[in-house]
mmCIF file of C-alpha atoms in Angstrom:
data_model
loop_
_atom_site.group_PDB
_atom_site.id
_atom_site.type_symbol
_atom_site.label_atom_id
_atom_site.label_comp_id
_atom_site.label_asym_id
_atom_site.label_seq_id
_atom_site.Cartn_x
_atom_site.Cartn_y
_atom_site.Cartn_z
ATOM 1 C CA MET A 1 3.855 79.110 -67.917
ATOM 2 C CA ALA A 2 3.766 76.803 -64.879
ATOM 3 C CA ALA A 3 1.671 74.265 -66.778
ATOM 4 C CA PHE A 4 4.177 74.329 -69.610
ATOM 5 C CA LEU A 5 7.075 73.640 -67.230
ATOM 6 C CA ALA A 6 5.076 70.870 -65.525
ATOM 7 C CA ASN A 7 4.499 69.204 -68.911
ATOM 8 C CA ILE A 8 8.208 69.369 -69.675
ATOM 9 C CA GLY A 9 8.973 67.795 -66.288
ATOM 10 C CA ARG A 10 6.474 64.978 -66.927
ATOM 11 C CA GLY A 11 7.991 64.354 -70.347
ATOM 12 C CA ILE A 12 11.493 64.135 -68.927
ATOM 13 C CA ARG A 13 10.357 61.721 -66.187
ATOM 14 C CA LYS A 14 8.625 59.506 -68.766
ATOM 15 C CA SER A 15 11.717 59.558 -70.949
ATOM 16 C CA VAL A 16 14.049 58.598 -68.101
ATOM 17 C CA SER A 17 11.744 55.880 -66.776
ATOM 18 C CA GLY A 18 11.266 54.534 -70.310
ATOM 19 C CA THR A 19 15.002 54.390 -70.893
ATOM 20 C CA SER A 20 15.735 52.724 -67.570
ATOM 21 C CA GLY A 21 12.901 50.252 -68.199
ATOM 22 C CA PHE A 22 14.406 49.398 -71.566
ATOM 23 C CA PHE A 23 17.808 48.611 -70.043
ATOM 24 C CA ARG A 24 16.244 46.672 -67.160
ATOM 25 C CA GLY A 25 14.292 44.563 -69.662
ATOM 26 C CA SER A 26 17.391 44.062 -71.809
ATOM 27 C CA VAL A 27 19.373 42.718 -68.860
ATOM 28 C CA GLN A 28 16.530 40.333 -67.976
ATOM 29 C CA GLU A 29 16.392 39.026 -71.546
ATOM 30 C CA LEU A 30 20.181 38.561 -71.705
ATOM 31 C CA LYS A 31 19.989 36.395 -68.579
ATOM 32 C CA LYS A 32 17.595 34.060 -70.442
ATOM 33 C CA VAL A 33 19.968 33.549 -73.361
ATOM 34 C CA ARG A 34 21.670 30.162 -73.680
ATOM 35 C CA TRP A 35 25.169 31.118 -74.742
ATOM 36 C CA PRO A 36 27.090 28.637 -76.933
ATOM 37 C CA SER A 37 29.883 26.598 -75.423
ATOM 38 C CA ARG A 38 33.472 27.017 -76.564
ATOM 39 C CA GLN A 39 33.257 23.899 -78.763
ATOM 40 C CA GLU A 40 30.015 25.077 -80.368
ATOM 41 C CA MET A 41 31.575 28.454 -81.088
ATOM 42 C CA VAL A 42 34.614 26.788 -82.695
ATOM 43 C CA ASN A 43 32.290 24.654 -84.845
ATOM 44 C CA TYR A 44 30.204 27.667 -85.901
ATOM 45 C CA THR A 45 33.357 29.621 -86.737
ATOM 46 C CA MET A 46 34.701 26.774 -88.867
ATOM 47 C CA VAL A 47 31.417 26.562 -90.788
ATOM 48 C CA VAL A 48 31.560 30.296 -91.512
ATOM 49 C CA VAL A 49 35.219 30.229 -92.574
ATOM 50 C CA LEU A 50 34.698 27.216 -94.861
ATOM 51 C CA THR A 51 31.580 28.771 -96.399
ATOM 52 C CA VAL A 52 33.444 32.014 -97.117
ATOM 53 C CA LEU A 53 36.366 30.121 -98.665
ATOM 54 C CA VAL A 54 34.093 28.005 -100.887
ATOM 55 C CA LEU A 55 32.176 31.078 -102.057
ATOM 56 C CA ALA A 56 35.403 33.008 -102.685
ATOM 57 C CA LEU A 57 36.756 30.130 -104.778
ATOM 58 C CA PHE A 58 33.463 29.834 -106.669
ATOM 59 C CA PHE A 59 33.371 33.535 -107.541
ATOM 60 C CA PHE A 60 37.065 33.504 -108.472
ATOM 61 C CA VAL A 61 36.442 30.691 -110.969
ATOM 62 C CA ILE A 62 33.371 32.461 -112.391
ATOM 63 C CA ASP A 63 35.333 35.724 -112.673
ATOM 64 C CA GLN A 64 38.193 34.015 -114.472
ATOM 65 C CA GLY A 65 35.731 32.389 -116.875
ATOM 66 C CA ILE A 66 34.111 35.719 -117.682
ATOM 67 C CA LEU A 67 37.561 37.273 -118.146
ATOM 68 C CA GLN A 68 38.502 34.564 -120.663
ATOM 69 C CA LEU A 69 35.211 35.063 -122.531
ATOM 70 C CA VAL A 70 35.811 38.814 -122.756
ATOM 71 C CA ARG A 71 39.370 38.237 -123.987
ATOM 72 C CA MET A 72 38.124 35.794 -126.658
ATOM 73 C CA ILE A 73 35.461 38.262 -127.819
ATOM 74 C CA THR A 74 37.803 41.261 -127.961
ATOM 75 C CA LYS A 75 40.611 39.514 -129.902
#
């Protein structure tokens, strides 16, 4: 029974040290990141918004075309 409890204790210690090591490593990696400047973030956001708008317009036009085809076929 003592060996069983010792194994559980070792497992818990490994789990805690593994978890703390993960967070320690994560913090170190985040310090290496080159975060974008405000202007870069504005530019990236504009690219995303414009891309979404263009795709939305494209799919709207395609959808309307398919709708007209279905209406012509079902007349």
